[in-house]
PDB file of C-alpha atoms in Angstrom:
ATOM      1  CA  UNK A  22      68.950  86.522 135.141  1.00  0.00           C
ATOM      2  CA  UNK A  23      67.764  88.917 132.492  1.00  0.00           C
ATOM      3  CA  UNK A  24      69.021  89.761 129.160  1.00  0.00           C
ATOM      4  CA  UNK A  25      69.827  93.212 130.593  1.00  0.00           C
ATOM      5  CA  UNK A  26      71.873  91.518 132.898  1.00  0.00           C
ATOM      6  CA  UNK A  27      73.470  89.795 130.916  1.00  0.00           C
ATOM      7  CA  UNK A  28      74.525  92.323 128.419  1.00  0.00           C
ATOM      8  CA  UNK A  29      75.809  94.888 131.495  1.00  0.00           C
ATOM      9  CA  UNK A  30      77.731  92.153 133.067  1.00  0.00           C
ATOM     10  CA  UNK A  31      79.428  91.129 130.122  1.00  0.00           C
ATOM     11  CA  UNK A  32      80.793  94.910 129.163  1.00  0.00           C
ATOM     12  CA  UNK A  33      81.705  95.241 132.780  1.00  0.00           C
ATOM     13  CA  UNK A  34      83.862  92.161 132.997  1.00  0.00           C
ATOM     14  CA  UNK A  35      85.131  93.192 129.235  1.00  0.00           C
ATOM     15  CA  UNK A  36      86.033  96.478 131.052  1.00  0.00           C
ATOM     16  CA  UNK A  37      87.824  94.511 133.682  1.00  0.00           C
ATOM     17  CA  UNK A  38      89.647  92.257 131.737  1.00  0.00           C
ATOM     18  CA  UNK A  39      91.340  95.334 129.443  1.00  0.00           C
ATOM     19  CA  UNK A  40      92.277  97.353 132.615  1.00  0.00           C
ATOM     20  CA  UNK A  41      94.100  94.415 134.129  1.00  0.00           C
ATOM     21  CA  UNK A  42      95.728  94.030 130.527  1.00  0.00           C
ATOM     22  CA  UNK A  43      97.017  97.279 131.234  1.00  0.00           C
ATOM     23  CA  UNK A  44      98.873  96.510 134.253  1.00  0.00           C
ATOM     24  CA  UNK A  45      99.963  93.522 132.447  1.00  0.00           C
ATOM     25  CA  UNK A  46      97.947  90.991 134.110  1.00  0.00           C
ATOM     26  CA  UNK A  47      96.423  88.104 132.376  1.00  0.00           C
ATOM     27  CA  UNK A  48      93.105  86.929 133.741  1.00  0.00           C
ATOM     28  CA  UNK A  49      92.749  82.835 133.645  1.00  0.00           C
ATOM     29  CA  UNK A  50      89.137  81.545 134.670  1.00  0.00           C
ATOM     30  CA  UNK A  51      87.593  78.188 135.353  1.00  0.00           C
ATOM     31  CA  UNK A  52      85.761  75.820 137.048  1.00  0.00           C
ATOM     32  CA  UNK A  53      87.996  72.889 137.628  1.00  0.00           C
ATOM     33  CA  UNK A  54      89.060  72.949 141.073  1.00  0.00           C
ATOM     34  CA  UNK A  55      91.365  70.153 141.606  1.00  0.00           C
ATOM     35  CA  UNK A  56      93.750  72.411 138.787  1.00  0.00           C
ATOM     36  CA  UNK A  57      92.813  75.337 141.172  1.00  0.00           C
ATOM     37  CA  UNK A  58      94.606  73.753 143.700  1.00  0.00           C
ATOM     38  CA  UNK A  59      97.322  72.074 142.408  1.00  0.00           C
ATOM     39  CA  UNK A  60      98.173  76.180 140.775  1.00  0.00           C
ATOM     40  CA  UNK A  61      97.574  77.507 144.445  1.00  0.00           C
ATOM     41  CA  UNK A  62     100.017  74.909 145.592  1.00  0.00           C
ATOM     42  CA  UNK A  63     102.769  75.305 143.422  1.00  0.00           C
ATOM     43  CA  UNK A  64     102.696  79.451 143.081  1.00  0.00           C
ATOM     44  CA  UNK A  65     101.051  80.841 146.114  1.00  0.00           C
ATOM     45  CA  UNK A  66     102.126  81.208 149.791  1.00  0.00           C
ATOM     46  CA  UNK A  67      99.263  80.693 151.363  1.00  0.00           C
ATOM     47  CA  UNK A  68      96.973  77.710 151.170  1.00  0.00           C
ATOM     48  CA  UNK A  69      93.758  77.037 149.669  1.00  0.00           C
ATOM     49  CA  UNK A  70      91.086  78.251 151.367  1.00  0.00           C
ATOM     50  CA  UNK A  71      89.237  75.422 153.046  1.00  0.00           C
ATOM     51  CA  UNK A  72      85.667  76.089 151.487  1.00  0.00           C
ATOM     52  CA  UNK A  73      87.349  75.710 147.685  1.00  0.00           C
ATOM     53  CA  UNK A  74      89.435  73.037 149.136  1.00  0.00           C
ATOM     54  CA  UNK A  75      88.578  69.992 145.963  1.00  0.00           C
ATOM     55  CA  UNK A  76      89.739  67.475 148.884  1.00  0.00           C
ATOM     56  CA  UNK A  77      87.322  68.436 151.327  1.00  0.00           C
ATOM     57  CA  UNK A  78      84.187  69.888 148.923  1.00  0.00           C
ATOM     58  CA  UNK A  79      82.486  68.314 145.912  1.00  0.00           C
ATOM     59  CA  UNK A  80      82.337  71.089 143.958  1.00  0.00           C
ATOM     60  CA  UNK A  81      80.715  70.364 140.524  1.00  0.00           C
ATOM     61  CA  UNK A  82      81.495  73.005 137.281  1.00  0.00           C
ATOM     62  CA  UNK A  83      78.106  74.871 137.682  1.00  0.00           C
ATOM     63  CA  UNK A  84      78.792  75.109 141.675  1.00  0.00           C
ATOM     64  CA  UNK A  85      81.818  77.299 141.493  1.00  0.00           C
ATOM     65  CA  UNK A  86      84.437  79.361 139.114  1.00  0.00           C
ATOM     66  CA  UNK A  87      87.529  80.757 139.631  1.00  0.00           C
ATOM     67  CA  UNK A  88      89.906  83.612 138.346  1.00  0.00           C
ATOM     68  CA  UNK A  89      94.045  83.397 138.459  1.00  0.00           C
ATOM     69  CA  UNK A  90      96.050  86.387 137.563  1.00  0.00           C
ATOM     70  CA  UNK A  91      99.405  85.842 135.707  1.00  0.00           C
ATOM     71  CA  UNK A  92     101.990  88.490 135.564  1.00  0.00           C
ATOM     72  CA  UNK A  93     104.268  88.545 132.110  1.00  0.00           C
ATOM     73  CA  UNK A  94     106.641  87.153 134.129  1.00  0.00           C
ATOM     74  CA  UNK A  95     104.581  84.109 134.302  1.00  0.00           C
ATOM     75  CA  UNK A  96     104.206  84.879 138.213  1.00  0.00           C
ATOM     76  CA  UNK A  97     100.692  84.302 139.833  1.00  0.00           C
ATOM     77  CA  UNK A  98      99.803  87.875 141.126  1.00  0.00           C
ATOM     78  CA  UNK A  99      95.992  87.017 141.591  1.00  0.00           C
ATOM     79  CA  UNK A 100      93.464  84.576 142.993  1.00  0.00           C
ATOM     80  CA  UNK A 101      89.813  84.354 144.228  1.00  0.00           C
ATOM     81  CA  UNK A 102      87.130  81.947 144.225  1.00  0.00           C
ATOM     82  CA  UNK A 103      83.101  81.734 144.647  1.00  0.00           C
ATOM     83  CA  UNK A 104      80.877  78.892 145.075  1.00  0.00           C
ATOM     84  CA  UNK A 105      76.951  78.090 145.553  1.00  0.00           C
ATOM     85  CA  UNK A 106      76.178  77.606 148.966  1.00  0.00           C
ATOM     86  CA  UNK A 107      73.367  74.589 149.676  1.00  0.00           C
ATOM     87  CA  UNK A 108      71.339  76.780 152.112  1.00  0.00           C
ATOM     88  CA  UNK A 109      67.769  75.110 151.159  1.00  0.00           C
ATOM     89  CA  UNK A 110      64.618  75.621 153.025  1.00  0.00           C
ATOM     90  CA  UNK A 111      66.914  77.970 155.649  1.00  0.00           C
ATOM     91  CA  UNK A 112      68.344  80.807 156.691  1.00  0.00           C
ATOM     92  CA  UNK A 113      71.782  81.950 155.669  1.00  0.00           C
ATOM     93  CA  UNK A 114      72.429  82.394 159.973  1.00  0.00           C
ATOM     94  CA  UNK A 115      70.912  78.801 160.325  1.00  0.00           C
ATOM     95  CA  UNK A 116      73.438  76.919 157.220  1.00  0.00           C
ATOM     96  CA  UNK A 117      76.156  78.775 159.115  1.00  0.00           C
ATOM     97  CA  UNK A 118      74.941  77.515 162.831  1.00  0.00           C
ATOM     98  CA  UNK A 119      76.073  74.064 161.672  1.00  0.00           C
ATOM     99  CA  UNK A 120      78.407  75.015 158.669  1.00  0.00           C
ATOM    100  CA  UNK A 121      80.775  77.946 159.817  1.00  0.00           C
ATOM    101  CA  UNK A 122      83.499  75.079 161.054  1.00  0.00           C
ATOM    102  CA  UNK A 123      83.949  74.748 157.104  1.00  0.00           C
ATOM    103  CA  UNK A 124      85.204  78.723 156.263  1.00  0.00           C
ATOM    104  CA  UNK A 125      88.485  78.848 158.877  1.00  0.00           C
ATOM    105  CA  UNK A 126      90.592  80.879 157.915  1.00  0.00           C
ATOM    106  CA  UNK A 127      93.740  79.390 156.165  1.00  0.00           C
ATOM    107  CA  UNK A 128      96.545  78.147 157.522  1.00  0.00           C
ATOM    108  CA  UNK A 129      95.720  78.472 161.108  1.00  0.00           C
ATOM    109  CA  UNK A 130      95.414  75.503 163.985  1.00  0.00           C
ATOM    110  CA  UNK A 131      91.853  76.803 164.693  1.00  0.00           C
ATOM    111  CA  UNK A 132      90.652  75.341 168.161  1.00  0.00           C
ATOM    112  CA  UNK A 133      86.723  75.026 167.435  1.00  0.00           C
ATOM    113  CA  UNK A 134      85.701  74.254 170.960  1.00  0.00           C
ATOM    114  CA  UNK A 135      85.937  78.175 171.149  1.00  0.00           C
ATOM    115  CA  UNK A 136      85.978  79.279 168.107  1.00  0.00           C
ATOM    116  CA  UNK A 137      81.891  80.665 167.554  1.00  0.00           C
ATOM    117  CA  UNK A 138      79.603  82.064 164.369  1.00  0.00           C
ATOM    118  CA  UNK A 139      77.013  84.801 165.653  1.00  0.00           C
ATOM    119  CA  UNK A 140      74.725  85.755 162.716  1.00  0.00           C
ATOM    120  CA  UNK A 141      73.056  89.266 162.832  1.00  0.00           C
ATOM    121  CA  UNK A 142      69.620  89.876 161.855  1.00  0.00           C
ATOM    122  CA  UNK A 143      70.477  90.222 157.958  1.00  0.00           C
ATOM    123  CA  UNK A 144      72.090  86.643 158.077  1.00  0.00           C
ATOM    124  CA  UNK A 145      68.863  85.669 159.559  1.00  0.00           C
ATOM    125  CA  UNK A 146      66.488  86.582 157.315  1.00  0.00           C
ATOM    126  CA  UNK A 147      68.383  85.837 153.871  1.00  0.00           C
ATOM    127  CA  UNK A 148      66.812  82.764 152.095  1.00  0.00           C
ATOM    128  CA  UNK A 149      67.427  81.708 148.500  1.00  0.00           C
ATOM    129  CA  UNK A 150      70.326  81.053 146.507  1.00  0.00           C
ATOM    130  CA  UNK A 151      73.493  82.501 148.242  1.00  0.00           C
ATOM    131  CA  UNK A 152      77.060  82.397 146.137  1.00  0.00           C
ATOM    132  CA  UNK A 153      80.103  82.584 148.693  1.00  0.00           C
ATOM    133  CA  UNK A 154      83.073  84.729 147.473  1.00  0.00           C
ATOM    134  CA  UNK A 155      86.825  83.730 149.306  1.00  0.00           C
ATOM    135  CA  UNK A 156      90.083  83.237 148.232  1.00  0.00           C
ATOM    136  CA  UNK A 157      91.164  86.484 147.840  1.00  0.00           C
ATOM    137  CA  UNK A 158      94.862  87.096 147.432  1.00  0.00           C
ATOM    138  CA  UNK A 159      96.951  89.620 145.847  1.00  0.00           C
ATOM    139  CA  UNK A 160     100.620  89.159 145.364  1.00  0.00           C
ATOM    140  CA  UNK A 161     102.489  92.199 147.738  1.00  0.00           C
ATOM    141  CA  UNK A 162     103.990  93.830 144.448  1.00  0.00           C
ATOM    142  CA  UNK A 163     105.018  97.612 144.312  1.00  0.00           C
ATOM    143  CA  UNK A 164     103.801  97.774 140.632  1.00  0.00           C
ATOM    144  CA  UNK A 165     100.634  97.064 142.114  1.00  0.00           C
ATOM    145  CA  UNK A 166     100.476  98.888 145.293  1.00  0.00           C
ATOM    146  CA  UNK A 167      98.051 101.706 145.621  1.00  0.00           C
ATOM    147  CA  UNK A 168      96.335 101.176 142.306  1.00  0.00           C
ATOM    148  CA  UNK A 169      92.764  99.996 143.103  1.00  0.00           C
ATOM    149  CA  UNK A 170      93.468  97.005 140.837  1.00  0.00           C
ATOM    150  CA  UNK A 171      92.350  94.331 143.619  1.00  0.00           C
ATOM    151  CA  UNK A 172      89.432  95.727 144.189  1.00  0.00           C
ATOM    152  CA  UNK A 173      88.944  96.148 140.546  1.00  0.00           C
ATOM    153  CA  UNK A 174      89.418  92.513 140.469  1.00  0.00           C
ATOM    154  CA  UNK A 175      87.276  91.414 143.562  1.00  0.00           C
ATOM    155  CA  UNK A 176      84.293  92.899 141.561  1.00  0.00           C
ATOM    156  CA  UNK A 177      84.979  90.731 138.634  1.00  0.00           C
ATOM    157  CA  UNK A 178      83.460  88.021 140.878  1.00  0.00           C
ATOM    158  CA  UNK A 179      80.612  89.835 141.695  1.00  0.00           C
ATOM    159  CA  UNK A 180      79.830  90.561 138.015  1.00  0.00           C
ATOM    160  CA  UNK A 181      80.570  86.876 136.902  1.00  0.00           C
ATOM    161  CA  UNK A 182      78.409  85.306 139.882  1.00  0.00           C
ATOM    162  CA  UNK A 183      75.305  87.887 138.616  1.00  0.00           C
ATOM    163  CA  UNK A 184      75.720  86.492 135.028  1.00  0.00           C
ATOM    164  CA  UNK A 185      76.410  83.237 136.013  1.00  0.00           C
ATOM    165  CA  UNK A 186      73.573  82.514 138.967  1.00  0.00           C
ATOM    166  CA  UNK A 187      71.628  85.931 139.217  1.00  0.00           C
ATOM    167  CA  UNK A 188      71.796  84.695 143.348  1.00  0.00           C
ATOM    168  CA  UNK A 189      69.683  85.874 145.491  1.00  0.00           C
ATOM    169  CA  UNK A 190      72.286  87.191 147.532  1.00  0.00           C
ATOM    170  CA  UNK A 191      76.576  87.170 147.509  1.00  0.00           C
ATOM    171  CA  UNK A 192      78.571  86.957 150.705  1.00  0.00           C
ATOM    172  CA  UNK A 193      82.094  87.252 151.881  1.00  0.00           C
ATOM    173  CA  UNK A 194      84.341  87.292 155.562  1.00  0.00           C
ATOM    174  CA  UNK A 195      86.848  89.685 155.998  1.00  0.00           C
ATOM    175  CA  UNK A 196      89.299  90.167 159.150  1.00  0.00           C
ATOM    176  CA  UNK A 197      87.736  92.982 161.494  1.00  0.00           C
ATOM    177  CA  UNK A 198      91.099  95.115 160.696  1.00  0.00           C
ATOM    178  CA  UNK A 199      90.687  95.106 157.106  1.00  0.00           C
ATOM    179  CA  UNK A 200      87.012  95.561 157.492  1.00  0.00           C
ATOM    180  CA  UNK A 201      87.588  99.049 159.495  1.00  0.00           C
ATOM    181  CA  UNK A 202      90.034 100.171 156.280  1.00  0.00           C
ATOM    182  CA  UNK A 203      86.885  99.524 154.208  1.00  0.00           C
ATOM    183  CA  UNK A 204      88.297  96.663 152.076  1.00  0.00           C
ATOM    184  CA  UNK A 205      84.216  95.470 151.524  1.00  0.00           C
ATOM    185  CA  UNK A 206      83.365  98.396 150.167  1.00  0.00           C
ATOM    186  CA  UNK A 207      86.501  98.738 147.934  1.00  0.00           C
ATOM    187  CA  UNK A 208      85.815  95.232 146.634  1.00  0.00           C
ATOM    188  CA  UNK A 209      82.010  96.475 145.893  1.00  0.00           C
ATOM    189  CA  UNK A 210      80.576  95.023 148.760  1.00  0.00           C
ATOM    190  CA  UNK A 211      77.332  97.477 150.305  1.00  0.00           C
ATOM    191  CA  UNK A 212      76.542  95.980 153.377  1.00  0.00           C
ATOM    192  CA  UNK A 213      78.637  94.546 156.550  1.00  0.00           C
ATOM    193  CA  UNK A 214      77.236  92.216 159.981  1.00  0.00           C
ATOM    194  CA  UNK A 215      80.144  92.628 162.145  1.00  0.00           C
ATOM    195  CA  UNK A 216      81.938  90.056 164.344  1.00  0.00           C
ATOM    196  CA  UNK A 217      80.170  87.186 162.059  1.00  0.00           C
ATOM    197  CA  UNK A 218      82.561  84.472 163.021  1.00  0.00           C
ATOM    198  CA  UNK A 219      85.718  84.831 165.907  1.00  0.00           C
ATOM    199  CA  UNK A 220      88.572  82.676 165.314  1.00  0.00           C
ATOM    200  CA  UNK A 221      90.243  81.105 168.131  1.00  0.00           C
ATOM    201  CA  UNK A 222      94.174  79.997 166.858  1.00  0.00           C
ATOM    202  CA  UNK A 223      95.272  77.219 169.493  1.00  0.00           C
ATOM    203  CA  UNK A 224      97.982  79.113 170.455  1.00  0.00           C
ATOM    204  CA  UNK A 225      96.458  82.653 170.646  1.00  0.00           C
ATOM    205  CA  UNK A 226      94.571  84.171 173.702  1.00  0.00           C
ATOM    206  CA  UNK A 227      92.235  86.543 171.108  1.00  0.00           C
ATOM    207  CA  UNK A 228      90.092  85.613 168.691  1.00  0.00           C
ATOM    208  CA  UNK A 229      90.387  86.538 164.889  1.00  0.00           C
ATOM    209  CA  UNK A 230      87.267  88.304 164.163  1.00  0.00           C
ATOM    210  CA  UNK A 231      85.530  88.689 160.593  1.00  0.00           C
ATOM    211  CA  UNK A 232      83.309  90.615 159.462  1.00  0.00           C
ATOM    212  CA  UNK A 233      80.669  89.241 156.681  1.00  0.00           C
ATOM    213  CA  UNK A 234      79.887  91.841 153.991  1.00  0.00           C
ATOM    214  CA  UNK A 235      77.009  91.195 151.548  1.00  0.00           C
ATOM    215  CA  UNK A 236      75.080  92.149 148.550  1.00  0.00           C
ATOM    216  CA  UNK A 237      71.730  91.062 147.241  1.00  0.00           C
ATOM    217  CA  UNK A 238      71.018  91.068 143.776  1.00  0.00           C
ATOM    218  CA  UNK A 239      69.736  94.628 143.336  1.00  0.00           C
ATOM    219  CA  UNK A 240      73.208  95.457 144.624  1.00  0.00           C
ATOM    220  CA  UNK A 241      74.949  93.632 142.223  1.00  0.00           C
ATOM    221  CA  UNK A 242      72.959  94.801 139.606  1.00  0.00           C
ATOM    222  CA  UNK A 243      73.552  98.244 141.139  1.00  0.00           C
ATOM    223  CA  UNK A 244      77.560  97.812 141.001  1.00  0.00           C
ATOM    224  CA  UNK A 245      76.978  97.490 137.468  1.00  0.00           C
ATOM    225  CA  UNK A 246      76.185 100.830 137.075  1.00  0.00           C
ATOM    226  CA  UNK A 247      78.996 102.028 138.601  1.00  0.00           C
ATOM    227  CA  UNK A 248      82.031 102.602 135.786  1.00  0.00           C
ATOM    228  CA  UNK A 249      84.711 100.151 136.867  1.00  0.00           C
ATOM    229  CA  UNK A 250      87.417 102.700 136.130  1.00  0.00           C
ATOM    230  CA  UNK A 251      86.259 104.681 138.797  1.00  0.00           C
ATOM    231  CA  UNK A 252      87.867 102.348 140.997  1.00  0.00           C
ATOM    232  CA  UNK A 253      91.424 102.553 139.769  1.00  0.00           C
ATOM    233  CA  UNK A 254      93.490 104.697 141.531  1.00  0.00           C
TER     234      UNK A 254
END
């Protein structure tokens, strides 16, 4: 990571931080899953995401961070997540040959016998560090509705993991349907392999089907550039 870096990232997420003031959101951040969860648990619908799952992952303070959003109300409105993957000395396609049983998506009875991960050829040639970004939830608010503000917020990640790691690259799955409305690309994302994983729910004929966007780091730094009010509504 450079100074540059550095010094863009940090007036970006300062940016961030003010416009979610202004929608009275306040931003919580940390790297203490086991108080991720237990929050998650007590204020959110849906369950913890099985890759930031402290029960299941041993993910140590310079692994992974967080953010929360808390309305003045003292309601969470916000959450999302990103961790280090361990991808050393292989592909990003090859971790995920042997690793995708360990993103489902939440809440489901996923039957893995037919459940499948298919990388495409940009999964295949991605080495290096890799930060995973999941977790994603916005609470379904009218005062929130149709102003840009979690995408606004998804970028925070991006901008935090580039400070943070500088990784070589920054991935995340997203349901084929919201894929095709271009959530990625609202959230900052620049590039898409389609039909990644498929989902099979033990009671469902069809598969769920998700898409993985990604970035590399001259994206990130690229998003940077890119005024983050431009994405507010």
């Amino acid at each position: 990571m450079t100074i540059h870096d550095s010094f863009e990232g940090a007036l970006y997420v300062a940016t961030i931080v003010t416009l979610a003031e202004k929608y009275g959101i306040r931003l919580e951040s940390g790297s203490d899953f086991d108080y991720y969860a237990e929050t998650i648990a007590a204020h959110r619908p849906q369950p913890i995401g099985v890759p930031f799952d402290p029960n299941l992952n041993a993910i140590h303070p310079d692994d992974g961070f967080w953010f929360l959003g808390w309305d003045r109300d003292g309601r969470l409105v916000f959450t999302q997540a990103v961790r280090l993957l361990r991808i050393e000395g292989q592909s990003l396609a090859d971790y995920f040959r042997d690793q995708y049983v360990a993103f489902p998506p939440a809440g489901l009875p996923i039957d893995f016998d037919r459940s499948f991960y298919s990388p495409g050829p940009s999964a295949r040639r991605m080495t290096g560090t890799c930060a995973y970004h999941g977790d994603v939830w916005m609470i379904s608010d009218p005062a929130y509705r149709g102003t840009g503000m979690s995408s606004i917020l998804a970028r925070l990640a991006l901008a935090t993991a580039l400070m943070t790691w500088s990784p070589d690259h920054m991935i995340g799955f997203i349901i084929k349907k919201l894929a095709f409305k271009g959530l990625g690309e609202r959230e900052g994302y620049m590039h898409s392999e389609p039909a990644a994983l498929s989902w099979y729910a033990k009671d469902r004929p069809d598969p769920m089907v998700a898409h993985m966007c990604w970035m590399n780091r001259d994206d990130l730094r690229y998003l940077l550039t890119i005024p983050a009010e431009t994405v507010m509504a």
